[in-house]
Amino acid sequence: MRQFATLLLLLVGGVAAAPTVEPLHKELYWLPGNFVPGRQPDGNTVLIRGDTGWIVVDTGRHAEHSGRVLNFVQASKLPIAAIINTHWHLDHVSGNPVLKQAYPELRVYASAGIKTAMGGFLANYRNELQAQLHNAPDPETAESWQKEMARIDLGDALFPDTMVTESQTLSLAGRSIAINLSAHAVTEADLWLLDPATRSLIAGDLVTLPVPFLDTACPAHWRNALDELANKRFRTLIPGHGNPMSRRQFKRYRRGFGRLLDCAASDTGATQCSDQWLHDLGDLIKPPEHSFTRQLLDYYINQILRGDPERIAKLCG
């Protein structure tokens, strides 16, 4: 029941908000994802303006999120030329069909990881949701679980049109985008992007706040992937969850990530490891988020990082 336990954990915390598309550069915008009490989160969406259309990086989970993306694009009078999914988590791919219905000519670029997930993690997750549906605490929660199952049931509609199997530079909508692939980090295959024109690194869930989301991750390979990111030249890093970071802030995150793994591997208590994480990240995590952060870390330290070593080994390939 590991996936369902995480679902329940996420449902009890978070901060409600009404995000809007915000400019980071005249050619680059982002729509913040968020945690809303009572349902699973949306990830961040990044929109890059090309000469002939928009490149949309990740499309969120809920209809409200993909609807905000669509409204912004339509107001710009430019079409969506491409979607790039950094990984297969539902809070990053579920808006694909909505955007593709509006712009049938766009192409989706992603790794093959979602095909594996549909036969593994997502299939198991759906079964858990179905089995627990009768235990939903209220009709609203039951409805949210049913919608989650419906997202998984989209199946092939969430798959990419073009499979990315190696790091490469693509010309999309008249814009050069460097797409990098890290194997067995957060998922089986994670994409992260460099936009040289704006000196922006779009990290997907290789960087997440308020904590690393470790459900499908190989912690050691994830640490190595952060080292790869650190070697790139960028001014701004846009995480999969949380606010954009400067290079200095990313350095703090990377150090905190490594120290969290080391702490979890020691005999130190989980509470002390959580204290260390909050200290290391400082103002990257605001005080109102501290309780939620501790709640998540208690789960991830005790159930994942200190959980079944064979499970971790399998995720590490």
XYZ file of C-alpha atoms in Angstrom:
317
model
C 0.000 0.000 0.000
C 2.988 2.323 -0.365
C 1.545 4.499 -3.134
C -1.816 4.891 -1.410
C -0.145 5.826 1.875
C 1.609 8.662 0.089
C -1.662 9.756 -1.470
C -3.322 9.992 1.937
C -0.352 11.900 3.311
C -0.531 14.496 0.574
C -4.251 14.910 1.033
C -3.920 16.219 4.598
C -1.487 19.036 3.964
C -0.540 21.834 1.664
C -1.459 25.425 0.990
C -4.385 26.402 -1.213
C -3.711 29.036 -3.840
C -4.975 30.303 -7.181
C -1.849 30.350 -9.355
C -1.541 32.423 -12.508
C 0.925 32.372 -15.383
C 3.860 34.595 -14.454
C 6.735 35.965 -16.583
C 10.300 34.987 -15.772
C 11.632 36.502 -19.004
C 9.988 38.105 -22.026
C 10.165 34.707 -23.742
C 9.699 32.397 -20.761
C 6.778 32.047 -18.351
C 5.710 29.636 -15.646
C 2.465 28.486 -14.070
C 3.125 27.399 -10.480
C 1.757 24.084 -9.387
C 0.357 23.795 -5.892
C -0.814 21.554 -3.078
C -4.496 21.968 -2.308
C -5.955 20.246 0.777
C -8.140 17.358 -0.300
C -6.394 16.316 -3.491
C -3.106 15.468 -5.169
C -0.853 18.287 -6.459
C -0.129 19.875 -9.812
C 3.468 20.288 -10.906
C 4.915 23.487 -12.343
C 4.383 24.250 -16.027
C 6.938 26.242 -18.034
C 6.037 28.012 -21.293
C 8.778 29.004 -23.744
C 7.840 31.313 -26.602
C 9.296 30.300 -29.938
C 9.105 32.074 -33.294
C 6.171 29.978 -34.484
C 4.551 28.760 -31.274
C 4.853 27.780 -27.630
C 6.866 24.968 -26.093
C 5.018 23.767 -22.988
C 7.042 21.845 -20.419
C 4.743 19.664 -18.269
C 0.985 20.111 -18.231
C -0.231 19.519 -14.676
C -2.823 17.154 -13.275
C -6.121 18.990 -12.814
C -8.399 20.567 -15.412
C -8.030 23.995 -13.779
C -4.275 23.903 -14.308
C -4.292 22.863 -17.961
C -7.155 25.320 -18.513
C -4.995 28.194 -17.285
C -2.247 27.110 -19.689
C -4.732 26.979 -22.553
C -6.224 30.394 -21.743
C -2.783 31.985 -21.633
C -1.704 30.456 -24.945
C -4.917 31.357 -26.732
C -4.642 34.974 -25.581
C -1.140 35.133 -27.101
C -2.429 34.273 -30.610
C 0.352 31.697 -31.021
C -0.312 27.927 -31.066
C 1.347 25.272 -28.960
C 4.021 23.677 -31.119
C 5.333 21.092 -28.651
C 4.895 19.606 -25.210
C 7.887 18.230 -23.344
C 7.176 15.998 -20.361
C 10.062 15.829 -17.914
C 8.742 12.529 -16.523
C 5.579 10.434 -16.273
C 4.102 11.478 -12.907
C 0.428 12.359 -13.304
C 0.923 15.910 -12.057
C 3.155 16.544 -15.089
C 1.403 14.716 -17.953
C -2.352 14.690 -17.320
C -2.976 17.941 -19.198
C -1.487 16.572 -22.424
C -4.804 15.427 -23.964
C -6.505 18.744 -23.163
C -3.825 20.780 -24.919
C -3.553 18.346 -27.784
C -7.298 18.489 -28.399
C -6.984 22.265 -28.817
C -3.826 22.004 -30.962
C -3.871 18.625 -32.750
C -0.671 19.363 -34.685
C 1.537 19.694 -31.614
C 3.978 16.925 -30.764
C 4.680 15.506 -27.313
C 8.311 14.718 -26.454
C 9.095 12.463 -23.491
C 11.001 9.372 -22.448
C 9.587 5.856 -22.600
C 9.241 5.774 -18.816
C 5.455 6.186 -18.845
C 5.030 2.903 -20.737
C 6.806 1.046 -17.957
C 4.844 2.952 -15.318
C 1.482 2.102 -16.906
C 2.252 -1.583 -16.438
C 3.774 -1.133 -12.986
C 3.495 1.773 -10.566
C 0.417 3.393 -12.100
C -1.397 0.077 -12.489
C -0.740 -0.743 -8.849
C -1.709 2.759 -7.757
C -5.013 2.487 -9.619
C -5.757 -0.865 -7.993
C -5.105 0.646 -4.566
C -7.411 3.566 -5.262
C -10.148 1.207 -6.458
C -9.749 -1.049 -3.429
C -9.922 1.851 -0.975
C -12.720 3.778 -2.660
C -15.306 2.527 -0.179
C -13.155 3.920 2.650
C -13.113 7.473 1.282
C -13.872 9.848 4.161
C -16.345 11.975 2.168
C -17.935 12.241 -1.297
C -15.466 14.934 -2.426
C -12.491 12.683 -1.675
C -14.153 9.735 -3.405
C -14.682 11.901 -6.472
C -11.027 12.990 -6.478
C -9.904 9.356 -6.337
C -12.222 8.462 -9.207
C -10.759 11.294 -11.282
C -7.280 10.013 -10.490
C -8.230 6.581 -11.808
C -9.681 8.216 -14.914
C -6.338 9.934 -15.561
C -4.542 6.605 -15.477
C -7.220 5.164 -17.771
C -6.239 7.719 -20.428
C -3.433 5.273 -21.188
C -1.910 5.855 -24.633
C -3.221 9.440 -24.706
C -0.496 10.270 -22.169
C 2.287 8.700 -24.242
C 4.749 10.784 -26.272
C 4.622 11.194 -30.028
C 8.426 11.362 -30.110
C 10.441 9.218 -27.721
C 13.543 10.861 -26.263
C 16.169 8.164 -25.663
C 19.297 10.272 -25.296
C 20.437 13.802 -24.543
C 20.173 16.029 -27.600
C 19.490 19.541 -28.848
C 16.210 20.055 -30.683
C 14.917 22.943 -32.757
C 11.311 23.496 -31.717
C 9.165 26.384 -32.930
C 12.329 28.045 -34.216
C 14.063 27.787 -30.850
C 17.042 25.654 -29.826
C 16.405 23.636 -26.657
C 18.926 21.271 -25.060
C 17.124 18.201 -23.697
C 19.111 16.104 -21.246
C 18.233 12.624 -20.015
C 19.104 11.202 -16.594
C 18.422 7.488 -16.075
C 16.950 6.030 -12.888
C 16.924 9.221 -10.846
C 13.420 10.427 -9.927
C 11.919 7.946 -12.401
C 13.200 5.453 -14.934
C 14.139 8.317 -17.289
C 13.963 12.027 -16.403
C 14.316 14.869 -18.884
C 15.667 18.280 -17.951
C 16.081 21.241 -20.263
C 18.448 24.104 -20.864
C 17.169 27.163 -22.704
C 20.360 29.013 -23.647
C 18.555 32.161 -24.779
C 17.232 32.851 -21.268
C 19.917 30.883 -19.395
C 17.187 28.858 -17.727
C 17.408 25.259 -16.513
C 14.042 23.473 -16.305
C 14.691 20.662 -13.857
C 11.396 18.796 -13.557
C 11.225 16.796 -10.347
C 15.002 16.555 -10.060
C 14.437 19.611 -7.881
C 11.269 19.806 -5.766
C 10.095 21.750 -2.747
C 9.317 21.438 0.063
C 10.981 17.983 -0.072
C 12.324 15.528 -2.643
C 9.457 13.276 -3.774
C 11.080 9.871 -3.467
C 8.230 7.464 -4.265
C 9.647 6.272 -7.613
C 13.254 7.381 -7.145
C 16.743 5.938 -6.934
C 18.260 8.272 -4.313
C 21.906 7.660 -5.266
C 21.335 8.289 -8.973
C 19.249 11.339 -8.121
C 22.199 12.741 -6.198
C 24.406 12.161 -9.242
C 21.870 13.904 -11.486
C 22.013 16.998 -9.262
C 25.781 17.004 -9.789
C 25.127 17.076 -13.553
C 22.821 20.057 -13.159
C 25.418 21.895 -11.085
C 27.912 21.610 -13.942
C 25.641 23.492 -16.363
C 25.669 27.237 -16.889
C 22.339 28.753 -15.937
C 21.012 31.846 -14.245
C 17.627 30.532 -13.103
C 16.514 27.000 -12.247
C 12.808 26.178 -12.424
C 11.950 23.140 -10.291
C 9.147 20.662 -10.767
C 7.522 21.966 -7.586
C 8.328 25.212 -5.812
C 9.579 28.634 -6.800
C 12.390 29.326 -9.295
C 15.891 29.331 -7.804
C 19.125 31.176 -8.331
C 22.373 29.239 -8.681
C 23.136 29.978 -5.033
C 19.777 28.647 -3.918
C 20.232 25.503 -6.013
C 23.616 24.974 -4.378
C 21.853 25.083 -1.003
C 19.235 22.593 -2.223
C 21.850 20.219 -3.598
C 23.837 20.281 -0.365
C 20.686 19.730 1.677
C 19.664 16.801 -0.542
C 22.990 15.056 -0.037
C 22.915 15.639 3.713
C 19.339 14.317 3.890
C 20.370 11.051 2.225
C 23.390 10.748 4.505
C 21.278 11.441 7.572
C 18.670 8.865 6.573
C 21.443 6.304 6.080
C 22.716 6.890 9.631
C 21.274 6.104 13.056
C 20.084 9.677 13.474
C 16.416 10.057 14.316
C 14.027 11.066 11.568
C 13.045 14.202 13.471
C 16.665 15.311 13.581
C 17.028 14.648 9.853
C 13.963 16.814 9.231
C 15.398 19.570 11.440
C 18.623 19.438 9.428
C 16.734 19.656 6.102
C 14.812 22.730 7.235
C 18.015 24.333 8.502
C 19.938 23.566 5.319
C 17.231 24.935 3.016
C 16.534 28.016 5.122
C 14.183 30.490 3.464
C 13.563 28.163 0.505
C 10.868 26.674 2.762
C 8.604 29.225 4.395
C 7.569 28.741 8.079
C 3.905 27.971 7.225
C 5.173 24.968 5.209
C 7.330 23.508 7.992
C 4.645 21.252 9.464
C 3.744 19.830 6.045
C 7.445 19.384 5.277
C 8.005 17.404 8.466
C 4.972 15.255 7.702
C 6.314 14.382 4.270
C 9.849 13.767 5.497
C 8.657 11.453 8.266
C 7.092 9.303 5.566
C 9.964 9.470 3.098
C 12.698 8.813 5.663
C 11.003 5.963 7.500
C 9.076 4.301 4.679
C 11.251 4.967 1.635
C 14.858 5.794 2.495
C 14.834 3.372 5.428
C 12.394 0.992 3.792
C 12.874 -2.101 1.648
C 16.425 -2.041 0.200
C 15.424 -4.477 -2.556
C 12.785 -2.010 -3.755
C 15.389 0.775 -3.924
C 17.820 -1.516 -5.763
C 15.154 -2.320 -8.367
C 14.434 1.385 -8.941
C 18.155 1.993 -9.433
C 18.154 -0.350 -12.415
